[in-house]
Amino acid sequence: MTEPADAATPEETTRYGDGTGDPAGSADRNGSFDGYDPTGWYDELVEGSGMPRAAARELLAHLQSLTLDELRARQRAAEIDIAASGITFSLYSEAEGNIDRAWPFDVIPRVFSSTEWARIEVGLAQRLRAINLFIDDLYHDQVSLRDGIVPRELLESSPGWRPECVGISPAHQVWAHICGSDLVRDRDGSMYVLEDNLRVPSGVSYMLENRLVTKRVFAELFERQSIRPVDRYADDLLATLRSLSARPDPMVVVLTPGVYNSAYFEHSFLAMQMGVELAEGADLFVEDDVVFLRTIEGPQRVDVIYRRVDDAFLDPEVFRPDSVLGVRGLMRAWTAGNVAIANAPGTGVADDKAVYCFVPDLIRYFLAEEPVLDNVPTWRCEDPTHLSHVLANLEQLVVKPTNESGGKGLLIGPHATRAEIDDYRVRLRAEPRGWVAQPMLSLSVAPTLTPGGVEPRHLDLRPFTLQGATTRVTAGGLTRIALRRGSLVVNSSQGGGSKDTWIVDTP
Amino acid sequence: MTLLCRTAENLYWMGRHLERAESVTRLVREHTALITDLPISSGVGWDCLLAIPGETELFLQRYDVADEANVMTYLLADHANASSLVSSMSWARENLRTTRATMPRETWRILNELSRYTTESAAQGVSRGGRHEFCERVVGGCQRLSGFLAGSMGRDPAWRFYQLGVQTERADMTSRVLDVRAGALVSLRHAHDGAFADSQWVSLLRSLDGLQLYRRLTRSLVEGDRVVGFVLGEALFPRSIGSCLQTVADLLEDLPHTAGSEQARAAARTARQRLGELPAAGWTPEMIHDEADRIQLSLAALDLVVNAVYFHLEGPLATAPGAISA
């Protein structure tokens, strides 16, 4: 999993962060990377020796040829571009209600070599195929439970389990059509899957926007090297969605909870990119188990719904009766096979951090393959031996609720106070099924422009995997960074930022 | 081509709000230029800018005097005034936010920039020194957007609903300008104290962006009855009420002929037809007022029909088996 050895000789190339903190640029002009020192971390762009990684060589040489002020000017240009384009995310605040914030973006890209990426791509596709076979099995014969691959209690206690879905057979045996996995790299350079987001994963629009901004700000770099384009995503998504319907020229819509949802920007972005309608619940109705769209020409039949609404709000007839976001009768239409829903209702059963632990076993069981990507070692508190290990080592572990997203409810042991740890001890004992624990990873870093100059910041990656008639993975994904020094929290709702992600062909 | 009822309604309102923003700004710009030229003795004040959009009463609920600072604040910068420039811009932006998927991508960028500029610089528009530049930029921004849309939007129903909003609002505003300004000017002529009437007629034409065309078409002086006729019915003038109504009638003709839509087309045709039968001269303030009133009533009626036929087809209309097209 390490990078190919760097062929350049030290004399030819600037060294970054040799540990001395000495300026490395030429004497008459200070490069923006002078003094950059990632010592102690795995750096995505710089090797331990202080040499650029092969895939990042062009980028680093270019950045070093700029002064810090010149680099800051690029950053400002990017921020102006983002403000002018209205690339925002919404935050909910008690005081102001919903507020739109400009998307936080760092101008220095994060780079993968195409060789490493090829492996990750295979691993992600493999993972999603296994997860889908597992979900399909859960709602049919449950052979994986009978064979003891996954404990039955886990399924029965999962809040994502939907008895209404038993016996339903979505096209291609696929339930999760769009998956956003979170990948992290540890100090030794190994990549791990941290979690698989299978419900309504978001962020892909920012991946696409980040590229547009970077192309405007660093146009010259795209001429000199081969960076894989990301803009196929909308076409891939549309092809995936269309493959879910057997009707000729199927009508696809995106279903959004509406303008007040924090991901509305993305819902509208994707509908626009695909050239399909962005519908709210009230724009749809069901008659004779068929879904129709209210249009100016009268009702039109809908074949595929890319829903960005949680299961619980999909259909007030079946789930939450107070929901105004969904469509009455939608589940009847889906059950009758008259409409495809992506991701399918009931998919959430596999979006559970306790199920996550078993994904490598599921790959071996359903695909008879060895997993390409590893899980982060995880203790399931439901298992009494795991629980006692976790309780004895809380100070070293990260504890996560099994059914939350967005970094909510986390205990980061090494950073927690005595009182917080005691509080979690009580909560874990009271409801072990609700928690898992993982070792505190030493997340990799990448150079990031900060008020104090270019400094290392921790990051992760969210690639997106699509599965319909075929399986596709985005070229890269959304790189999220922790903007504060030393912080490991990358969520944009909690002060995280983002970077463009490059897959670069190396000779 | 599919268009959601909700999206159609938002496009229509986006068109109305953008047109309102542009016309209010142009009115403010031209009125400021006029007042700068006129001696104080002319008696022309700022209050007529409130009368045109029919805002005098609402204004007086929150401000005591209709002086320059108050009127400018109210019309340009007041978020509590639902039809102020900043409000129109933010309504337009909200409407676009929910219809972005049907519009060329760049639309959002242009409107977002314009709306940010308007909100951030509205104070500059309130001060007389910065007003001209502010108004130029806002009008220019609106025109950039409408020009961009004219050059890049498909001539599909989305375009038609957006244009329906623009043309309806434009006809409405022209009729209001005519009512308040021309009404007052016609009476000046009869009282023989119209020393400054000429520059006011010129200003009226300017505020509708029609002076140059008026001169080229009429090859005559700016003269009251002719201006009234020009503003009401000149087919070649895109802001005349006649042109707007003709465009509205054409747009409706091209929209889907669904149940009840004939009512909308008939209403537009009737209103258009009447404009062809108006007198060429001898306009009195009462005649102008009556005509403007009639026009505004037919626009309001048209708005109601379009609403019922295209935007809010609830229940039986939407679900009648005959109407299902799949």
Short mmCIF file of C-alpha atoms in Angstrom, two decimals, chain A residues 88-410:
data_model
loop_
_atom_site.label_atom_id
_atom_site.label_comp_id
_atom_site.label_asym_id
_atom_site.label_seq_id
_atom_site.Cartn_x
_atom_site.Cartn_y
_atom_site.Cartn_z
CA THR A 88 -23.46 26.73 0.08
CA PHE A 89 -24.35 24.30 2.77
CA SER A 90 -27.04 24.94 5.34
CA LEU A 91 -26.60 24.89 9.05
CA TYR A 92 -29.38 24.86 11.54
CA SER A 93 -28.91 27.24 14.43
CA GLU A 94 -31.23 27.84 17.35
CA ALA A 95 -30.88 31.59 17.02
CA GLU A 96 -31.21 32.12 13.28
CA GLY A 97 -32.99 29.04 12.01
CA ASN A 98 -31.51 27.77 8.76
CA ILE A 99 -28.52 29.71 7.52
CA ASP A 100 -26.58 29.31 4.31
CA ARG A 101 -22.81 29.21 4.65
CA ALA A 102 -20.29 29.42 1.86
CA TRP A 103 -18.76 26.01 1.24
CA PRO A 104 -15.38 25.83 3.07
CA PHE A 105 -12.70 24.90 0.59
CA ASP A 106 -8.92 24.61 0.65
CA VAL A 107 -7.18 25.40 -2.58
CA ILE A 108 -4.42 22.74 -2.33
CA PRO A 109 -5.66 19.48 -3.88
CA ARG A 110 -5.19 16.05 -2.36
CA VAL A 111 -3.63 13.55 -4.75
CA PHE A 112 -3.84 9.78 -5.32
CA SER A 113 -1.75 7.87 -7.84
CA SER A 114 -3.90 6.07 -10.39
CA THR A 115 -2.26 2.80 -9.33
CA GLU A 116 -3.39 3.13 -5.75
CA TRP A 117 -6.80 4.34 -6.83
CA ALA A 118 -7.39 1.34 -9.09
CA ARG A 119 -7.12 -0.88 -6.04
CA ILE A 120 -9.47 1.27 -3.95
CA GLU A 121 -12.00 1.30 -6.77
CA VAL A 122 -12.05 -2.50 -6.89
CA GLY A 123 -12.38 -2.63 -3.13
CA LEU A 124 -15.32 -0.22 -3.00
CA ALA A 125 -17.24 -1.95 -5.79
CA GLN A 126 -16.66 -5.31 -4.11
CA ARG A 127 -17.95 -3.97 -0.82
CA LEU A 128 -21.17 -2.58 -2.24
CA ARG A 129 -21.91 -5.73 -4.22
CA ALA A 130 -21.57 -7.83 -1.07
CA ILE A 131 -23.69 -5.41 0.99
CA ASN A 132 -26.46 -5.54 -1.60
CA LEU A 133 -26.50 -9.32 -1.69
CA PHE A 134 -26.68 -9.27 2.09
CA ILE A 135 -29.64 -6.86 2.19
CA ASP A 136 -31.43 -8.89 -0.47
CA ASP A 137 -30.80 -12.03 1.56
CA LEU A 138 -32.12 -10.40 4.75
CA TYR A 139 -35.44 -9.60 3.09
CA HIS A 140 -35.68 -13.05 1.51
CA ASP A 141 -34.22 -16.36 2.71
CA GLN A 142 -31.80 -15.07 5.37
CA VAL A 143 -29.26 -17.78 4.57
CA SER A 144 -26.46 -15.57 5.86
CA LEU A 145 -28.17 -15.53 9.27
CA ARG A 146 -28.82 -19.27 9.20
CA ASP A 147 -25.19 -19.88 8.34
CA GLY A 148 -24.17 -17.71 11.27
CA ILE A 149 -22.29 -15.09 9.26
CA VAL A 150 -24.15 -12.32 11.04
CA PRO A 151 -25.90 -12.87 14.38
CA ARG A 152 -29.69 -12.85 14.05
CA GLU A 153 -30.10 -10.61 17.13
CA LEU A 154 -28.27 -7.88 15.29
CA LEU A 155 -30.89 -7.80 12.57
CA GLU A 156 -33.83 -7.97 14.95
CA SER A 157 -32.51 -5.06 16.96
CA SER A 158 -31.62 -2.86 14.00
CA PRO A 159 -33.68 0.32 13.76
CA GLY A 160 -33.15 0.20 9.98
CA TRP A 161 -34.98 -3.13 9.60
CA ARG A 162 -38.29 -2.71 7.72
CA PRO A 163 -40.59 -5.74 7.96
CA GLU A 164 -42.67 -4.11 5.18
CA CYS A 165 -39.83 -4.93 2.76
CA VAL A 166 -39.76 -8.69 3.29
CA GLY A 167 -40.21 -10.55 0.01
CA ILE A 168 -39.73 -7.50 -2.22
CA SER A 169 -37.32 -8.02 -5.13
CA PRO A 170 -35.83 -4.79 -6.49
CA ALA A 171 -34.19 -4.88 -9.93
CA HIS A 172 -30.74 -6.51 -10.14
CA GLN A 173 -31.08 -7.58 -6.45
CA VAL A 174 -29.75 -4.14 -5.61
CA TRP A 175 -31.10 -2.15 -2.65
CA ALA A 176 -28.35 0.39 -2.06
CA HIS A 177 -27.81 2.07 -5.41
CA ILE A 178 -25.79 4.97 -4.09
CA CYS A 179 -23.24 4.43 -1.35
CA GLY A 180 -20.89 6.99 0.18
CA SER A 181 -18.10 5.23 2.08
CA ASP A 182 -15.74 7.06 4.38
CA LEU A 183 -12.08 6.10 3.92
CA VAL A 184 -9.23 7.04 6.22
CA ARG A 185 -5.53 6.39 6.14
CA ASP A 186 -3.56 5.49 9.24
CA ARG A 187 -0.01 6.50 10.14
CA ASP A 188 1.49 3.48 8.36
CA GLY A 189 -0.20 4.38 5.08
CA SER A 190 -2.92 1.71 5.10
CA MET A 191 -6.38 2.74 3.93
CA TYR A 192 -9.40 1.69 5.98
CA VAL A 193 -13.12 1.91 5.44
CA LEU A 194 -14.50 3.79 8.41
CA GLU A 195 -18.18 3.44 7.51
CA ASP A 196 -20.57 2.86 4.63
CA ASN A 197 -23.33 5.46 4.28
CA LEU A 198 -26.23 3.73 2.60
CA ARG A 199 -29.28 5.81 3.46
CA VAL A 200 -29.07 9.17 1.74
CA PRO A 201 -25.33 9.86 1.49
CA SER A 202 -24.52 13.43 0.53
CA GLY A 203 -21.50 15.38 -0.60
CA VAL A 204 -21.09 14.39 -4.22
CA SER A 205 -22.12 17.82 -5.53
CA TYR A 206 -19.30 19.38 -3.54
CA MET A 207 -16.87 16.92 -5.09
CA LEU A 208 -17.97 18.18 -8.51
CA GLU A 209 -17.98 21.84 -7.50
CA ASN A 210 -14.53 21.56 -5.92
CA ARG A 211 -13.18 20.40 -9.24
CA LEU A 212 -14.79 23.27 -11.15
CA VAL A 213 -13.31 25.78 -8.72
CA THR A 214 -9.86 24.17 -8.85
CA LYS A 215 -9.89 24.13 -12.64
CA ARG A 216 -10.57 27.86 -12.67
CA VAL A 217 -7.94 28.65 -10.05
CA PHE A 218 -5.16 26.24 -11.15
CA ALA A 219 -5.93 25.91 -14.86
CA GLU A 220 -2.22 25.59 -15.73
CA LEU A 221 -1.81 22.37 -13.72
CA PHE A 222 -4.45 20.56 -15.72
CA GLU A 223 -2.49 21.12 -18.92
CA ARG A 224 0.69 19.57 -17.65
CA GLN A 225 -0.57 16.28 -16.30
CA SER A 226 -3.30 13.74 -16.65
CA ILE A 227 -5.87 14.20 -13.88
CA ARG A 228 -8.92 11.97 -14.13
CA PRO A 229 -12.11 13.99 -14.74
CA VAL A 230 -14.96 13.64 -12.24
CA ASP A 231 -17.77 15.11 -14.29
CA ARG A 232 -19.12 11.77 -15.50
CA TYR A 233 -20.93 11.35 -12.22
CA ALA A 234 -24.27 12.84 -13.27
CA ASP A 235 -24.39 10.64 -16.37
CA ASP A 236 -23.39 7.59 -14.34
CA LEU A 237 -26.04 8.35 -11.74
CA LEU A 238 -28.72 8.80 -14.39
CA ALA A 239 -27.68 5.55 -16.14
CA THR A 240 -27.82 3.74 -12.79
CA LEU A 241 -31.27 5.12 -12.00
CA ARG A 242 -32.65 4.40 -15.46
CA SER A 243 -31.41 0.81 -15.25
CA LEU A 244 -33.83 0.28 -12.33
CA SER A 245 -36.91 0.47 -14.53
CA ALA A 246 -37.92 -1.98 -17.22
CA ARG A 247 -40.13 0.60 -18.97
CA PRO A 248 -38.81 2.26 -22.12
CA ASP A 249 -37.44 5.77 -21.56
CA PRO A 250 -38.27 5.77 -17.86
CA MET A 251 -39.14 9.02 -16.09
CA VAL A 252 -36.71 9.71 -13.23
CA VAL A 253 -37.25 12.31 -10.51
CA VAL A 254 -35.23 13.45 -7.50
CA LEU A 255 -37.37 13.61 -4.36
CA THR A 256 -36.24 16.29 -1.91
CA PRO A 257 -37.61 17.21 1.51
CA GLY A 258 -37.49 20.81 0.23
CA VAL A 259 -35.57 24.00 0.35
CA TYR A 260 -35.01 23.90 4.11
CA ASN A 261 -33.11 20.63 4.03
CA SER A 262 -29.39 21.06 4.65
CA ALA A 263 -28.53 19.17 1.45
CA TYR A 264 -31.03 21.02 -0.78
CA PHE A 265 -28.20 22.55 -2.75
CA GLU A 266 -27.09 19.08 -3.71
CA HIS A 267 -30.59 17.82 -4.54
CA SER A 268 -31.15 20.64 -6.95
CA PHE A 269 -27.61 20.37 -8.32
CA LEU A 270 -28.04 16.69 -9.15
CA ALA A 271 -31.49 17.13 -10.68
CA MET A 272 -30.11 19.90 -12.84
CA GLN A 273 -27.05 17.93 -13.88
CA MET A 274 -29.17 14.93 -14.81
CA GLY A 275 -31.84 17.04 -16.48
CA VAL A 276 -34.63 15.51 -14.40
CA GLU A 277 -37.34 17.05 -12.26
CA LEU A 278 -36.68 17.95 -8.66
CA ALA A 279 -39.89 17.02 -6.89
CA GLU A 280 -41.18 17.61 -3.39
CA GLY A 281 -43.65 15.22 -1.81
CA ALA A 282 -46.58 17.44 -2.75
CA ASP A 283 -45.61 17.30 -6.43
CA LEU A 284 -46.28 13.55 -6.48
CA PHE A 285 -49.40 11.50 -5.92
CA VAL A 286 -50.30 7.83 -6.18
CA GLU A 287 -53.34 6.46 -7.98
CA ASP A 288 -54.03 2.77 -8.56
CA ASP A 289 -50.54 2.02 -7.16
CA VAL A 290 -48.88 4.16 -9.83
CA VAL A 291 -46.92 7.31 -9.00
CA PHE A 292 -47.69 10.51 -10.90
CA LEU A 293 -46.08 13.91 -11.09
CA ARG A 294 -48.26 17.03 -11.14
CA THR A 295 -47.23 18.90 -14.26
CA ILE A 296 -48.70 21.78 -16.21
CA GLU A 297 -49.89 19.29 -18.79
CA GLY A 298 -51.58 17.07 -16.25
CA PRO A 299 -50.30 14.00 -14.36
CA GLN A 300 -47.26 12.16 -15.73
CA ARG A 301 -46.17 8.70 -14.70
CA VAL A 302 -42.97 8.39 -12.63
CA ASP A 303 -40.80 5.27 -12.96
CA VAL A 304 -37.77 5.90 -10.76
CA ILE A 305 -37.47 8.04 -7.65
CA TYR A 306 -34.04 9.05 -6.40
CA ARG A 307 -35.18 9.92 -2.92
CA ARG A 308 -33.25 12.14 -0.59
CA VAL A 309 -35.87 11.67 2.11
CA ASP A 310 -35.37 9.22 4.98
CA ASP A 311 -37.40 6.00 5.10
CA ALA A 312 -39.43 7.26 8.04
CA PHE A 313 -40.82 10.15 5.99
CA LEU A 314 -41.36 8.38 2.67
CA ASP A 315 -44.98 7.40 3.00
CA PRO A 316 -47.30 8.56 5.79
CA GLU A 317 -49.51 5.54 5.08
CA VAL A 318 -46.78 3.11 6.22
CA PHE A 319 -44.22 5.07 8.22
CA ARG A 320 -44.60 8.31 10.17
CA PRO A 321 -48.23 9.35 9.73
CA ASP A 322 -47.36 13.01 10.41
CA SER A 323 -44.87 13.23 7.53
CA VAL A 324 -45.64 15.89 4.96
CA LEU A 325 -42.41 15.28 3.08
CA GLY A 326 -43.38 11.98 1.55
CA VAL A 327 -46.05 10.62 -0.77
CA ARG A 328 -49.13 8.78 0.45
CA GLY A 329 -49.27 5.34 -1.17
CA LEU A 330 -45.65 5.32 -2.37
CA MET A 331 -44.87 2.04 -0.60
CA ARG A 332 -47.89 0.38 -2.25
CA ALA A 333 -46.62 1.51 -5.64
CA TRP A 334 -43.11 0.25 -4.86
CA THR A 335 -44.36 -3.08 -3.52
CA ALA A 336 -46.44 -3.51 -6.66
CA GLY A 337 -43.28 -3.02 -8.70
CA ASN A 338 -44.65 0.10 -10.41
CA VAL A 339 -41.88 2.42 -9.28
CA ALA A 340 -38.23 1.97 -8.31
CA ILE A 341 -36.92 3.82 -5.27
CA ALA A 342 -33.21 4.52 -4.84
CA ASN A 343 -31.96 3.72 -2.30
CA ALA A 344 -34.68 1.17 -1.69
CA PRO A 345 -36.72 1.40 1.51
CA GLY A 346 -35.19 -0.89 4.12
CA THR A 347 -31.62 -0.36 2.92
CA GLY A 348 -30.79 1.31 6.23
CA VAL A 349 -30.62 -2.11 7.88
CA ALA A 350 -27.08 -2.40 6.54
CA ASP A 351 -26.17 1.19 7.45
CA ASP A 352 -25.52 0.24 11.02
CA LYS A 353 -22.08 0.32 12.56
CA ALA A 354 -22.68 -3.09 14.10
CA VAL A 355 -23.40 -4.57 10.65
CA TYR A 356 -20.34 -2.77 9.29
CA CYS A 357 -18.13 -5.05 11.36
CA PHE A 358 -19.27 -8.02 9.31
CA VAL A 359 -18.73 -6.61 5.82
CA PRO A 360 -15.39 -8.40 5.29
CA ASP A 361 -17.11 -11.68 6.24
CA LEU A 362 -19.99 -10.86 3.90
CA ILE A 363 -17.54 -10.34 1.03
CA ARG A 364 -16.02 -13.77 1.65
CA TYR A 365 -19.43 -15.38 2.06
CA PHE A 366 -21.36 -13.87 -0.86
CA LEU A 367 -18.60 -13.24 -3.38
CA ALA A 368 -16.03 -15.86 -2.37
CA GLU A 369 -13.39 -13.14 -2.62
CA GLU A 370 -10.91 -11.73 -0.14
CA PRO A 371 -11.77 -8.15 0.87
CA VAL A 372 -9.55 -5.63 -0.90
CA LEU A 373 -10.19 -2.84 1.62
CA ASP A 374 -9.93 -3.41 5.35
CA ASN A 375 -12.31 -2.30 8.05
CA VAL A 376 -11.03 -0.34 11.00
CA PRO A 377 -10.82 -2.91 13.84
CA THR A 378 -14.11 -2.52 15.65
CA TRP A 379 -15.47 -3.79 18.94
CA ARG A 380 -19.21 -4.36 19.08
CA CYS A 381 -20.34 -3.55 22.59
CA GLU A 382 -23.24 -5.95 22.18
CA ASP A 383 -20.71 -8.78 22.49
CA PRO A 384 -19.93 -9.12 26.24
CA THR A 385 -16.21 -9.81 25.69
CA HIS A 386 -15.96 -6.81 23.35
CA LEU A 387 -17.83 -4.66 25.87
CA SER A 388 -15.49 -5.49 28.73
CA HIS A 389 -12.49 -4.71 26.52
CA VAL A 390 -14.06 -1.37 25.55
CA LEU A 391 -14.95 -0.44 29.13
CA ALA A 392 -11.40 -1.20 30.24
CA ASN A 393 -9.84 0.91 27.47
CA LEU A 394 -12.22 3.86 27.01
CA GLU A 395 -9.36 6.35 27.34
CA GLN A 396 -7.75 4.99 24.15
CA LEU A 397 -10.85 4.38 22.01
CA VAL A 398 -13.31 6.24 19.86
CA VAL A 399 -16.86 5.24 20.77
CA LYS A 400 -19.63 5.68 18.18
CA PRO A 401 -23.38 5.20 18.23
CA THR A 402 -24.39 2.48 15.75
CA ASN A 403 -27.16 4.48 14.14
CA GLU A 404 -26.10 8.08 13.81
CA SER A 405 -24.42 9.99 11.06
CA GLY A 406 -22.55 13.27 10.73
CA GLY A 407 -20.16 12.58 13.59
CA LYS A 408 -22.90 12.95 16.20
CA GLY A 409 -22.67 11.31 19.63
CA LEU A 410 -18.98 10.43 19.41
#
